Amino acid sequence: TGTSAFALSAGEILSLADGASSITIGRSTGTHAVTVNAATFRDPLTLRAPGVGGIFTVAGALTTAAANGAITFDGGSGDAGLFTMNAGGSVATGGGALTITSDAMDMENAADNTLTTTGALTLQPRSTNRPIVVGATGAATDFALSAGEIASLANGASGITIGRADGAHGITVSAVTFNDPVTIRTPLGGSIAVSGQITGSGDASVTLDGSGATTTLSADIVTSGDFINISDSVVLAGNITLNTTSGA
């Protein structure tokens, strides 16, 4: 409902009969500003605003958890292409995959453990060459996930992937802890620079998937018994430790 916006109320969403192979909201070329309030979907969901400056604001509890349905945010490009979560926002998919694509992320106002899935979690920029910063705030021109924002990822995902499958990113990783297996990737170009310790806690393995253009390690990588895999040429910028026995 609404006179100046395309709006779907919670009641209108419940009128959608269970059983669709997927539900898509938004245009394939859209530059929408999409606000997501509390809503429950019973089928896999894709929300689209992939054009320049497309914005998602998650302001309430969005869930497909009862149906284990995948949720995909197909977000915008450019510095204004933003995925953001307000203090009351959360996303839960049960065992369904959760994919967020947008050139910028801002989850600093989100509480811990507000992105919840036991399936695959993918966080990636819209643009294939967008710089990625992990463990720090980054610049307005980066796809950045601070340590606090990573804390919003609830423990239990089958795997966390940061970066695009067709990415050529310049990736910088500061000190950060992951609680689930993580892959940081830029397979078609770019580089990976580890400037702070990457810690894999619990069952978290660490995979760095580069393009062959060199991963530079200036800090350690430590896991609690799970593997460390670096698929790239490597430069050691100092006395570096790769430790898979911490806490074992």
CSV table of C-alpha atoms in Angstrom, one decimal:
chain,number,residue,atom,x,y,z
A,1,THR,CA,0.0,0.0,0.0
A,2,GLY,CA,1.0,3.6,-0.3
A,3,THR,CA,0.6,6.6,-2.7
A,4,SER,CA,4.2,7.6,-3.3
A,5,ALA,CA,6.1,4.3,-3.1
A,6,PHE,CA,5.9,0.7,-4.2
A,7,ALA,CA,5.0,-0.8,-0.9
A,8,LEU,CA,4.2,-4.3,0.4
A,9,SER,CA,2.8,-4.5,3.9
A,10,ALA,CA,3.4,-7.5,6.2
A,11,GLY,CA,-0.2,-8.5,5.6
A,12,GLU,CA,0.1,-8.3,1.8
A,13,ILE,CA,3.3,-10.5,2.0
A,14,LEU,CA,1.3,-13.1,3.9
A,15,SER,CA,-1.2,-13.2,1.0
A,16,LEU,CA,1.5,-14.7,-1.1
A,17,ALA,CA,0.8,-18.4,-1.1
A,18,ASP,CA,3.6,-20.7,0.0
A,19,GLY,CA,5.2,-22.7,-2.8
A,20,ALA,CA,6.8,-20.3,-5.2
A,21,SER,CA,10.2,-21.3,-6.5
A,22,SER,CA,11.3,-17.8,-5.7
A,23,ILE,CA,10.0,-14.3,-5.0
A,24,THR,CA,11.7,-11.3,-6.7
A,25,ILE,CA,11.0,-7.7,-5.6
A,26,GLY,CA,12.5,-4.8,-7.6
A,27,ARG,CA,13.6,-4.3,-11.2
A,28,SER,CA,16.8,-5.8,-12.8
A,29,THR,CA,17.9,-2.2,-13.6
A,30,GLY,CA,16.5,-0.5,-10.5
A,31,THR,CA,18.1,2.3,-8.6
A,32,HIS,CA,15.6,2.0,-5.8
A,33,ALA,CA,15.9,3.0,-2.2
A,34,VAL,CA,14.5,-0.1,-0.6
A,35,THR,CA,13.5,-0.1,3.1
A,36,VAL,CA,12.9,-3.6,4.6
A,37,ASN,CA,10.8,-3.6,7.8
A,38,ALA,CA,9.8,-6.7,9.8
A,39,ALA,CA,8.6,-9.4,7.3
A,40,THR,CA,8.3,-13.1,7.0
A,41,PHE,CA,8.6,-14.9,3.7
A,42,ARG,CA,7.8,-18.6,3.1
A,43,ASP,CA,9.8,-18.9,-0.1
A,44,PRO,CA,13.3,-17.9,-1.4
A,45,LEU,CA,13.5,-14.2,-1.7
A,46,THR,CA,15.5,-11.8,-4.0
A,47,LEU,CA,15.4,-8.1,-3.4
A,48,ARG,CA,16.8,-6.0,-6.3
A,49,ALA,CA,18.2,-2.5,-6.6
A,50,PRO,CA,21.4,-3.2,-8.7
A,51,GLY,CA,21.7,0.2,-10.5
A,52,VAL,CA,24.0,3.0,-9.6
A,53,GLY,CA,23.2,4.2,-6.1
A,54,GLY,CA,20.7,1.5,-5.3
A,55,ILE,CA,20.2,1.3,-1.5
A,56,PHE,CA,18.9,-1.3,1.0
A,57,THR,CA,18.0,-0.3,4.6
A,58,VAL,CA,17.1,-3.2,6.8
A,59,ALA,CA,15.1,-1.7,9.6
A,60,GLY,CA,13.3,-4.7,11.0
A,61,ALA,CA,13.5,-8.5,11.3
A,62,LEU,CA,13.5,-10.1,7.8
A,63,THR,CA,13.2,-13.9,7.9
A,64,THR,CA,12.7,-17.0,5.8
A,65,ALA,CA,14.1,-19.2,8.6
A,66,ALA,CA,11.0,-21.4,9.0
A,67,ALA,CA,11.2,-22.3,5.3
A,68,ASN,CA,15.0,-22.4,5.1
A,69,GLY,CA,14.7,-20.1,2.2
A,70,ALA,CA,17.6,-18.3,0.6
A,71,ILE,CA,17.7,-14.5,0.7
A,72,THR,CA,19.6,-12.4,-1.9
A,73,PHE,CA,20.1,-8.7,-1.7
A,74,ASP,CA,21.1,-7.6,-5.3
A,75,GLY,CA,22.3,-4.2,-4.5
A,76,GLY,CA,23.7,-1.1,-6.1
A,77,SER,CA,27.0,0.1,-7.6
A,78,GLY,CA,29.1,3.1,-6.9
A,79,ASP,CA,29.9,4.8,-3.6
A,80,ALA,CA,26.2,5.4,-3.0
A,81,GLY,CA,25.3,1.8,-3.7
A,82,LEU,CA,24.7,0.8,-0.1
A,83,PHE,CA,23.5,-2.0,2.1
A,84,THR,CA,22.8,-0.8,5.7
A,85,MET,CA,21.2,-2.2,8.8
A,86,ASN,CA,19.5,-0.1,11.5
A,87,ALA,CA,19.7,-1.0,15.2
A,88,GLY,CA,16.5,-3.0,15.0
A,89,GLY,CA,17.4,-4.8,11.7
A,90,SER,CA,18.2,-8.5,11.3
A,91,VAL,CA,18.2,-11.1,8.6
A,92,ALA,CA,17.6,-14.8,9.2
A,93,THR,CA,17.5,-17.6,6.6
A,94,GLY,CA,17.6,-20.8,8.6
A,95,GLY,CA,19.6,-23.2,6.4
A,96,GLY,CA,19.1,-21.1,3.3
A,97,ALA,CA,22.0,-19.2,1.7
A,98,LEU,CA,22.3,-15.5,2.4
A,99,THR,CA,24.0,-13.3,-0.3
A,100,ILE,CA,24.5,-9.6,0.0
A,101,THR,CA,25.8,-7.7,-3.1
A,102,SER,CA,26.4,-4.0,-2.8
A,103,ASP,CA,29.4,-1.7,-3.4
A,104,ALA,CA,29.2,-0.4,0.1
A,105,MET,CA,28.3,-1.9,3.5
A,106,ASP,CA,27.3,-0.1,6.7
A,107,MET,CA,26.3,-2.3,9.6
A,108,GLU,CA,27.9,-0.3,12.4
A,109,ASN,CA,24.5,0.2,14.0
A,110,ALA,CA,23.6,-3.5,13.8
A,111,ALA,CA,23.8,-5.5,17.0
A,112,ASP,CA,26.0,-8.6,17.2
A,113,ASN,CA,24.7,-11.8,15.6
A,114,THR,CA,22.0,-10.1,13.4
A,115,LEU,CA,22.9,-11.9,10.1
A,116,THR,CA,21.9,-15.5,10.8
A,117,THR,CA,22.2,-18.6,8.6
A,118,THR,CA,23.5,-22.1,8.8
A,119,GLY,CA,23.9,-22.1,5.1
A,120,ALA,CA,26.4,-20.2,2.9
A,121,LEU,CA,27.0,-16.5,3.6
A,122,THR,CA,28.4,-14.4,0.7
A,123,LEU,CA,29.3,-10.7,1.1
A,124,GLN,CA,30.5,-9.1,-2.1
A,125,PRO,CA,30.7,-5.7,-3.9
A,126,ARG,CA,28.7,-5.0,-7.0
A,127,SER,CA,31.7,-3.9,-9.0
A,128,THR,CA,34.3,-6.5,-9.9
A,129,ASN,CA,37.3,-4.1,-9.2
A,130,ARG,CA,35.9,-2.5,-6.0
A,131,PRO,CA,38.6,-2.4,-3.3
A,132,ILE,CA,37.8,-4.5,-0.2
A,133,VAL,CA,38.7,-3.8,3.4
A,134,VAL,CA,38.3,-6.4,6.1
A,135,GLY,CA,38.6,-5.7,9.8
A,136,ALA,CA,38.7,-1.9,9.4
A,137,THR,CA,36.3,0.9,8.4
A,138,GLY,CA,38.0,1.7,5.1
A,139,ALA,CA,37.2,4.7,2.8
A,140,ALA,CA,34.0,5.7,1.1
A,141,THR,CA,35.4,4.2,-2.1
A,142,ASP,CA,35.8,0.7,-0.4
A,143,PHE,CA,33.6,-2.3,0.2
A,144,ALA,CA,34.5,-2.4,3.9
A,145,LEU,CA,33.7,-4.7,6.8
A,146,SER,CA,35.0,-3.5,10.1
A,147,ALA,CA,35.7,-5.9,13.0
A,148,GLY,CA,32.5,-4.7,14.6
A,149,GLU,CA,30.5,-5.4,11.5
A,150,ILE,CA,31.9,-8.9,11.2
A,151,ALA,CA,30.6,-9.4,14.8
A,152,SER,CA,27.1,-9.0,13.4
A,153,LEU,CA,27.6,-12.3,11.6
A,154,ALA,CA,26.1,-15.0,13.8
A,155,ASN,CA,28.2,-18.1,14.5
A,156,GLY,CA,26.9,-21.1,12.6
A,157,ALA,CA,27.3,-20.4,8.8
A,158,SER,CA,28.6,-23.3,6.7
A,159,GLY,CA,31.0,-20.8,5.2
A,160,ILE,CA,31.6,-17.1,4.8
A,161,THR,CA,32.8,-15.8,1.4
A,162,ILE,CA,34.1,-12.2,0.9
A,163,GLY,CA,34.7,-11.0,-2.6
A,164,ARG,CA,33.3,-11.9,-6.0
A,165,ALA,CA,33.9,-15.1,-8.0
A,166,ASP,CA,34.9,-12.8,-10.9
A,167,GLY,CA,36.6,-10.3,-8.7
A,168,ALA,CA,39.8,-8.3,-9.3
A,169,HIS,CA,39.9,-6.6,-6.0
A,170,GLY,CA,42.6,-5.0,-4.0
A,171,ILE,CA,42.0,-6.6,-0.6
A,172,THR,CA,43.4,-5.4,2.7
A,173,VAL,CA,42.8,-7.4,5.8
A,174,SER,CA,43.4,-5.9,9.3
A,175,ALA,CA,43.2,-7.8,12.6
A,176,VAL,CA,39.9,-9.8,12.6
A,177,THR,CA,38.4,-12.9,14.0
A,178,PHE,CA,36.0,-15.3,12.2
A,179,ASN,CA,33.9,-17.9,13.9
A,180,ASP,CA,33.0,-19.9,10.7
A,181,PRO,CA,35.1,-21.1,7.8
A,182,VAL,CA,36.0,-18.0,5.7
A,183,THR,CA,37.2,-17.5,2.1
A,184,ILE,CA,38.5,-14.1,1.0
A,185,ARG,CA,38.8,-14.1,-2.8
A,186,THR,CA,40.0,-12.0,-5.8
A,187,PRO,CA,40.6,-14.8,-8.3
A,188,LEU,CA,40.8,-12.7,-11.6
A,189,GLY,CA,43.2,-10.0,-10.6
A,190,GLY,CA,44.1,-7.6,-7.8
A,191,SER,CA,46.0,-8.6,-4.7
A,192,ILE,CA,45.6,-9.5,-1.0
A,193,ALA,CA,47.5,-7.8,1.8
A,194,VAL,CA,47.2,-9.2,5.3
A,195,SER,CA,48.3,-6.4,7.7
A,196,GLY,CA,46.7,-7.7,10.9
A,197,GLN,CA,46.3,-11.2,12.3
A,198,ILE,CA,43.5,-13.3,10.9
A,199,THR,CA,42.1,-15.6,13.6
A,200,GLY,CA,39.9,-18.5,12.9
A,201,SER,CA,38.0,-19.4,16.1
A,202,GLY,CA,36.1,-22.6,16.7
A,203,ASP,CA,35.6,-24.5,13.4
A,204,ALA,CA,36.8,-21.6,11.2
A,205,SER,CA,39.3,-22.4,8.5
A,206,VAL,CA,40.9,-19.6,6.5
A,207,THR,CA,41.3,-19.6,2.7
A,208,LEU,CA,42.9,-16.8,0.7
A,209,ASP,CA,42.0,-17.2,-3.0
A,210,GLY,CA,44.2,-14.9,-5.1
A,211,SER,CA,44.9,-14.4,-8.7
A,212,GLY,CA,48.5,-15.3,-8.7
A,213,ALA,CA,49.4,-11.6,-8.5
A,214,THR,CA,50.6,-12.1,-4.9
A,215,THR,CA,49.3,-12.3,-1.4
A,216,THR,CA,51.5,-10.3,1.0
A,217,LEU,CA,51.6,-11.5,4.6
A,218,SER,CA,52.6,-8.9,7.2
A,219,ALA,CA,50.8,-10.6,10.0
A,220,ASP,CA,50.0,-14.2,11.2
A,221,ILE,CA,47.1,-16.5,10.4
A,222,VAL,CA,45.9,-18.6,13.3
A,223,THR,CA,43.2,-21.3,13.5
A,224,SER,CA,42.0,-23.6,16.3
A,225,GLY,CA,42.9,-26.8,14.4
A,226,ASP,CA,41.3,-26.1,11.0
A,227,PHE,CA,43.2,-25.6,7.8
A,228,ILE,CA,44.8,-22.5,6.3
A,229,ASN,CA,44.8,-22.5,2.5
A,230,ILE,CA,46.5,-19.8,0.4
A,231,SER,CA,45.9,-20.2,-3.4
A,232,ASP,CA,48.3,-17.5,-4.6
A,233,SER,CA,51.9,-16.6,-4.8
A,234,VAL,CA,53.0,-15.3,-1.4
A,235,VAL,CA,55.4,-12.7,-0.1
A,236,LEU,CA,56.4,-12.8,3.5
A,237,ALA,CA,56.9,-9.3,4.9
A,238,GLY,CA,58.6,-10.4,8.1
A,239,ASN,CA,58.7,-13.3,10.4
A,240,ILE,CA,55.2,-14.8,9.8
A,241,THR,CA,53.5,-17.7,11.5
A,242,LEU,CA,50.8,-19.9,10.0
A,243,ASN,CA,49.4,-21.7,13.1
A,244,THR,CA,46.6,-24.3,12.8
A,245,THR,CA,47.1,-25.7,16.4
A,246,SER,CA,46.0,-22.7,18.5
A,247,GLY,CA,43.6,-24.1,21.1
A,248,ALA,CA,43.9,-27.6,19.8
